[in-house]
Tab-separated table of C-alpha atoms in Angstrom:
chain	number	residue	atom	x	y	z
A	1	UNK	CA	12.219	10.777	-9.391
A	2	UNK	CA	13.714	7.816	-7.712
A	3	UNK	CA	16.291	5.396	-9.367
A	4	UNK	CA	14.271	2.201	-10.547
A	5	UNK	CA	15.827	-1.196	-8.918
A	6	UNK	CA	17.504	-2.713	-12.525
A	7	UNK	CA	16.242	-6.375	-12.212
A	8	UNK	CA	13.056	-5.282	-11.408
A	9	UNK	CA	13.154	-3.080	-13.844
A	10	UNK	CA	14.668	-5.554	-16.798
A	11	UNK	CA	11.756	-7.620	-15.375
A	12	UNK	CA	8.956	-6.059	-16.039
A	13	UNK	CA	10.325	-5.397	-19.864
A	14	UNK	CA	10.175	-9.057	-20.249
A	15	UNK	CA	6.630	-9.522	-18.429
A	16	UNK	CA	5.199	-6.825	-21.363
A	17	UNK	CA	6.411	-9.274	-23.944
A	18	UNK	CA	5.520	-12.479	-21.365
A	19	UNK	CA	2.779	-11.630	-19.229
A	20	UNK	CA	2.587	-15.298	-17.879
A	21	UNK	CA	6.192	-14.742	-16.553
A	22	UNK	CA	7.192	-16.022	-12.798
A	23	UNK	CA	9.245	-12.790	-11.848
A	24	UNK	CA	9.826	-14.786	-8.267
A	25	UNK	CA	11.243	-17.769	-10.254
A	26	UNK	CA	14.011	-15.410	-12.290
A	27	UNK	CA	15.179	-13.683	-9.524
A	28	UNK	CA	15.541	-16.994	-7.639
A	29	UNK	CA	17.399	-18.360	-10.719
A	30	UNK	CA	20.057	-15.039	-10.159
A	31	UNK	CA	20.090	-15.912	-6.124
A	32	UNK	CA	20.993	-19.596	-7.704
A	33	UNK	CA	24.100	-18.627	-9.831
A	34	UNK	CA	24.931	-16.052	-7.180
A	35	UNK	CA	25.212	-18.569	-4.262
A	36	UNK	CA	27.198	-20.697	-6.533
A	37	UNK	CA	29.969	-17.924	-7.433
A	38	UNK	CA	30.633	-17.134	-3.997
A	39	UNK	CA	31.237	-20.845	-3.090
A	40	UNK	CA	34.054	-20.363	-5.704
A	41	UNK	CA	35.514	-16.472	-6.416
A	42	UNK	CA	36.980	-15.763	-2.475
A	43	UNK	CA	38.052	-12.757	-0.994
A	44	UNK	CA	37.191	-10.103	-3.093
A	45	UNK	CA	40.019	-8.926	-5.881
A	46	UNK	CA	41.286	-9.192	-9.413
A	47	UNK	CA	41.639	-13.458	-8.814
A	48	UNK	CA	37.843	-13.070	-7.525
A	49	UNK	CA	36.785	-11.634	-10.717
A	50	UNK	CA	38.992	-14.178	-12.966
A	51	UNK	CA	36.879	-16.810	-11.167
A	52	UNK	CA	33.898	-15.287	-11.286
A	53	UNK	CA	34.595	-14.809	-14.989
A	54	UNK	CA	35.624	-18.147	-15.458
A	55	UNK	CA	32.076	-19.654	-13.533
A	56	UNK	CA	29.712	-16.675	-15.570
A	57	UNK	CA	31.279	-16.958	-18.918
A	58	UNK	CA	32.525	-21.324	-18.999
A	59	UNK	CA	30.471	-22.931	-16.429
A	60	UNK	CA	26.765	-21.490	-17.102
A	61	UNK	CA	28.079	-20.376	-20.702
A	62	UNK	CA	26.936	-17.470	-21.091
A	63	UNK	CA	27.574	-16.070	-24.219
A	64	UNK	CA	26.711	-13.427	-27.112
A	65	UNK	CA	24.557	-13.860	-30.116
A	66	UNK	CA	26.189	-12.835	-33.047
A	67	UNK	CA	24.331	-15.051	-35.215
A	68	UNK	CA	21.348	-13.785	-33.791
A	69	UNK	CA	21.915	-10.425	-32.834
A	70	UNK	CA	18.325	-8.944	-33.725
A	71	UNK	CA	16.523	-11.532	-32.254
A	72	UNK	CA	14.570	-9.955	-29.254
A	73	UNK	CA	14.729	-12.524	-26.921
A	74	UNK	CA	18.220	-11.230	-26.819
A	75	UNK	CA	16.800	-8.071	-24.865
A	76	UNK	CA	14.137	-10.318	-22.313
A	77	UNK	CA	16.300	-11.133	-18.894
A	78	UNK	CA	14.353	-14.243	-18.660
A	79	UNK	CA	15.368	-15.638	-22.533
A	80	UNK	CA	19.137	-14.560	-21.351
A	81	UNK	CA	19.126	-16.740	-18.460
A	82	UNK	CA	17.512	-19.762	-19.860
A	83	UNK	CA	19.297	-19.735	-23.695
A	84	UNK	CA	22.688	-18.005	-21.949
A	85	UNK	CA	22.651	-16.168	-24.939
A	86	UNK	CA	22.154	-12.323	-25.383
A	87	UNK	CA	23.350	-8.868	-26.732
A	88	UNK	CA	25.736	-6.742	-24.431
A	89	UNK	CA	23.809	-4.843	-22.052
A	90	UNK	CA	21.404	-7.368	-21.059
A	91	UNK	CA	24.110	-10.051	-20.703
A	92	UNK	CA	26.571	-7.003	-18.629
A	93	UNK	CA	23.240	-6.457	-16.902
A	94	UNK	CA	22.723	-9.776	-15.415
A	95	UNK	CA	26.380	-10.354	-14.599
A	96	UNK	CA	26.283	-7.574	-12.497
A	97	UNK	CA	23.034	-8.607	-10.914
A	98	UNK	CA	24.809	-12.070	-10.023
A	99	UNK	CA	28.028	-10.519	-9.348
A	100	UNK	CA	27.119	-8.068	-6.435
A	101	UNK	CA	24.952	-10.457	-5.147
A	102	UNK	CA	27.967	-12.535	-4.996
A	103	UNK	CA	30.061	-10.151	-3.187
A	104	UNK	CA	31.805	-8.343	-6.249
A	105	UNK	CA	31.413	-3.847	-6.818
A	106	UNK	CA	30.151	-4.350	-10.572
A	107	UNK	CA	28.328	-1.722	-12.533
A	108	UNK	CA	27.185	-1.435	-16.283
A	109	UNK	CA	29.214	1.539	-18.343
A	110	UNK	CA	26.844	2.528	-21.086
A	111	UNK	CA	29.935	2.432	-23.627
A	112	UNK	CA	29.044	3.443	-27.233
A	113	UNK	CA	27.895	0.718	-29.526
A	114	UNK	CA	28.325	-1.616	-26.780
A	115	UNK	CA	27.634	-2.045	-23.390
A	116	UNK	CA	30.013	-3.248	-20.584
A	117	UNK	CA	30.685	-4.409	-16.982
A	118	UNK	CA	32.649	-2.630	-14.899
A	119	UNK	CA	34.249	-4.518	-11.616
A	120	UNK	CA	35.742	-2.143	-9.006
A	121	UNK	CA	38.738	-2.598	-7.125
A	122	UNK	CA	40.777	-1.161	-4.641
A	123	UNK	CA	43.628	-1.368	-7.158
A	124	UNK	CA	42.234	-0.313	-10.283
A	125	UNK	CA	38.825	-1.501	-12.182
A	126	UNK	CA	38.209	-4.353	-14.347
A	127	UNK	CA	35.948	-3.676	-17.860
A	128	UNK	CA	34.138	-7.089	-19.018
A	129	UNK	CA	32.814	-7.534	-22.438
A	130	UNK	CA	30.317	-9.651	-21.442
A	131	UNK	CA	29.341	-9.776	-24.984
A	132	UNK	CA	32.760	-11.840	-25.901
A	133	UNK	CA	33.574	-13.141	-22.487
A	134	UNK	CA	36.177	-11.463	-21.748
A	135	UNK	CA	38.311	-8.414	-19.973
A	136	UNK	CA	39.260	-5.423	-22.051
A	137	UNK	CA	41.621	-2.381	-21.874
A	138	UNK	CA	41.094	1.069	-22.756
A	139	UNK	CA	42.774	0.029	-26.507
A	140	UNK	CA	40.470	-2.662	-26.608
A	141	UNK	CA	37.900	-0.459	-26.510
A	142	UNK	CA	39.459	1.804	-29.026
A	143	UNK	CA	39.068	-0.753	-31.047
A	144	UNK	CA	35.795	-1.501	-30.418
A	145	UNK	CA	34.365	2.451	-30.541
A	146	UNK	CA	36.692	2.146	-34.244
A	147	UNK	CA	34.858	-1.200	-35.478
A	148	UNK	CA	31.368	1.348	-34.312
A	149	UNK	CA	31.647	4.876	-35.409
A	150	UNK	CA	35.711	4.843	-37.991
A	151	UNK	CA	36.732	8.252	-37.141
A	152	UNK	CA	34.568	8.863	-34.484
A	153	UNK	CA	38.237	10.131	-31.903
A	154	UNK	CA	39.274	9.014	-29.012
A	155	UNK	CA	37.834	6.969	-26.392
A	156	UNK	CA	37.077	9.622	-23.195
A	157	UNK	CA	36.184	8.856	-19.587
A	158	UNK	CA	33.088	9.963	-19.650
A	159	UNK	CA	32.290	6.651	-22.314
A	160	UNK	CA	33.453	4.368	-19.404
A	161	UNK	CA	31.367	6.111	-16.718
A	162	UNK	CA	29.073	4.046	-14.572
A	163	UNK	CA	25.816	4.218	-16.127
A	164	UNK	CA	22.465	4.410	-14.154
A	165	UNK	CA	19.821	1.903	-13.709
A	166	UNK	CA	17.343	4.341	-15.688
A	167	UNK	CA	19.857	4.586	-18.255
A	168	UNK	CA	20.770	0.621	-18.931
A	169	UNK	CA	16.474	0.287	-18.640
A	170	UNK	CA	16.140	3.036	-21.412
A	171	UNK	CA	18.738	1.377	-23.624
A	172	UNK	CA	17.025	-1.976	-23.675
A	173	UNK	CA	13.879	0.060	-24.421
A	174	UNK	CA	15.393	1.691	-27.228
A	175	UNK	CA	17.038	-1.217	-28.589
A	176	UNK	CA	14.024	-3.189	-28.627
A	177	UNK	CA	12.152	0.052	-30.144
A	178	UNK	CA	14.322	-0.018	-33.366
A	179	UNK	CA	14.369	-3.610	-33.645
A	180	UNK	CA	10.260	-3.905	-33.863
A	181	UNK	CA	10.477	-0.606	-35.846
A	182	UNK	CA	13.061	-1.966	-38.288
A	183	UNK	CA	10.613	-4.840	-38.671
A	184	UNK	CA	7.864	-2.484	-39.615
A	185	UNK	CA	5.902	-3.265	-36.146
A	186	UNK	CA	5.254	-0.110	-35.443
A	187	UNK	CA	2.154	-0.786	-31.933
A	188	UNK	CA	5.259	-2.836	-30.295
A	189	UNK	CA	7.713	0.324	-30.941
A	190	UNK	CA	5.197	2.900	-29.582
A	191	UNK	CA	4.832	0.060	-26.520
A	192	UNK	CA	8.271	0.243	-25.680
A	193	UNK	CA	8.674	4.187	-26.103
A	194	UNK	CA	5.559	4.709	-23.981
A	195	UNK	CA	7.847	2.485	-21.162
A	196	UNK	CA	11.032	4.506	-22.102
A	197	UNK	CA	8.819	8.157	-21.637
A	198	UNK	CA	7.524	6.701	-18.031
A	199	UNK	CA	11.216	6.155	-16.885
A	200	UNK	CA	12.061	9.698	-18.759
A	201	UNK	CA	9.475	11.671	-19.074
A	202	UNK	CA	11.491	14.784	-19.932
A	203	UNK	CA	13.153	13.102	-23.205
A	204	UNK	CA	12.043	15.265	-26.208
A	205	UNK	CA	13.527	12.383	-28.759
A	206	UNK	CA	10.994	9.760	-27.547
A	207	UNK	CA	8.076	12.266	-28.182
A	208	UNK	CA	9.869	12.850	-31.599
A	209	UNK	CA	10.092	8.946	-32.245
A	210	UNK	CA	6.601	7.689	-31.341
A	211	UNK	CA	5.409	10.770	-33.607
A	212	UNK	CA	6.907	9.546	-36.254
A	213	UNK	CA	5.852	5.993	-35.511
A	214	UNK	CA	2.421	7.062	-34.932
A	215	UNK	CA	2.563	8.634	-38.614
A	216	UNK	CA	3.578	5.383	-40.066
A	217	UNK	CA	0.411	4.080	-38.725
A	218	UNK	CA	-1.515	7.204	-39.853
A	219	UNK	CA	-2.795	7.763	-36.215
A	220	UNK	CA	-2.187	11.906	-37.257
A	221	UNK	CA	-3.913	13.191	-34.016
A	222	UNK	CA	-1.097	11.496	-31.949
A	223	UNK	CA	1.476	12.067	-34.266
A	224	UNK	CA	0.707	15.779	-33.788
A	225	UNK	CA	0.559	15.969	-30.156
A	226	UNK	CA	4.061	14.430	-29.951
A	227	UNK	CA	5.143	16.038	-32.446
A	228	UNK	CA	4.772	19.637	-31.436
A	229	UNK	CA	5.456	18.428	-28.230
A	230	UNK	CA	9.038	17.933	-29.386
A	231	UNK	CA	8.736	21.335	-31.094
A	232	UNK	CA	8.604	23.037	-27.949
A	233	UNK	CA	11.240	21.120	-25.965
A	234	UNK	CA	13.532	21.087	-28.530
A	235	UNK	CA	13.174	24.460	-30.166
A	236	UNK	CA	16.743	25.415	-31.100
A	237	UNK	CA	16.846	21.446	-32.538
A	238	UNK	CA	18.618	21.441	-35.860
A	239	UNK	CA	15.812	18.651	-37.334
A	240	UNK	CA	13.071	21.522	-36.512
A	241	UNK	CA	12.521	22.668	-40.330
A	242	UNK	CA	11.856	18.761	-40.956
A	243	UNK	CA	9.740	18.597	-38.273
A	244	UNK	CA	7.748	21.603	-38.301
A	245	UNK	CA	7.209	20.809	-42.148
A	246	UNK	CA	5.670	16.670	-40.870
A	247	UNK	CA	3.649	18.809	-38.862
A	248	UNK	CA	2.301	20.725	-41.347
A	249	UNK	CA	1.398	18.020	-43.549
A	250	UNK	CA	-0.576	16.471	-40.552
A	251	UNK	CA	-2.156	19.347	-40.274
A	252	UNK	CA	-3.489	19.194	-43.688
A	253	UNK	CA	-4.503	15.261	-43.839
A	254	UNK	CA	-6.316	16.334	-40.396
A	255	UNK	CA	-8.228	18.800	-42.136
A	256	UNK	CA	-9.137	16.818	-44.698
A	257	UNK	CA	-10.443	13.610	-42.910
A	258	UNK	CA	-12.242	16.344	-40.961
């Protein structure tokens, strides 16, 4: 399976949610800040990415919502660009769309909790809480895997890895999955699952998520499908008693309605 293009990709989440959306007029907005930064960052470098910083985070203001954190128009690209506010990934996702467009190496590192930037350099790489608007070390993001998970050990490489464009596009999904969910709209959830299963079809926990979503909405005959779907993908799974017994309760509401 090939690697989906990320803007398209953050894109087309947003045209789900706004199917009026001019796709042609976002990515021209990008092409916008883009030609703009490389009027001002130069040669490429750690001063490039200070002034690319400086014209991202001060001059178009981009920002994070922490007042607003669950909002999701924090997860659609097209919200982010025209309120300059989001959460971390889809803010680190559209500075690195601007940011290689103007000349920089910058990737998204699917860090615990919360999502970075990553700016390679010949010398060394730059991490970017885009989140905060600023640069961070590897204590800084101790300190920010403490503040998530107290206790949870060190921070390893593998946490400040590039991440892949199916990867960041699953995470939105997911983020915006728990935030309907949480809100008890349970047809957006399975929406954005049913997108998350098309990027990763082999993912057992989405089949284990939308059949427990499907439950809540007492559609049993999908809840069982997915369900023992995630049976036999996952069978050494350590939730499997809890599971198998959901299943077995379908199983007799099935029988009954039959």
């Amino acid at each position: 399976m090939s690697e989906p293009d990320l803007l398209d990709g953050a894109l087309q989440i947003a045209r789900v949610e706004y199917p009026q959306l001019d796709v042609d007029l976002c990515r021209g907005r990008i092409e916008e800040f883009a030609g703009a930064a490389r009027g001002k960052i130069g040669p490429a470098g750690r001063r490039a990415v200070e002034r690319f910083n400086a014209y991202f985070f001060d001059e178009l203001g981009f920002h994070g919502n922490a007042e607003n954190y669950y909002d999701p128009r924090n997860s659609y690209l097209n919200d982010v660009i025209e309120r300059r506010t989001g959460i971390p990934i889809t803010l680190a996702a559209l500075y690195c769309e601007v940011a290689r467009r103007a000349g920089l190496r910058a990737h998204g590192v699917g860090f615990p909790g919360h999502f970075l930037a990553k700016c390679i350099l010949a010398d060394g790489d730059i991490l970017v809480d885009c989140f905060n608007a600023r640069t961070v070390s590897r204590d800084d993001c101790q300190a920010l895997l403490d503040s998530f998970s107290p206790g949870g050990g060190a921070v390893t490489d593998d946490m400040l890895e590039i991440a892949s464009s199916r990867d960041i596009l699953s995470r939105m999904l997911n983020n915006l999955r728990r935030i309907h969910a949480g809100r008890g709209d349970f047809a957006r959830a399975v929406r954005w699952i049913d997108m998350d299963l098309a990027l990763r079809p082999e993912s057992p926990y989405g089949y284990r998520e939308r059949g427990m979503l499907y439950v809540q909405m007492e559609q049993f005959g999908k809840a069982q499908i997915d369900l023992e779907r995630y049976v036999a993908m996952m069978p050494d799974s350590p939730d499997l008693p809890q599971v198998r017994e959901q299943i077995q309760l379908i199983r007799k509401l099935l029988s009954h309605l039959n």
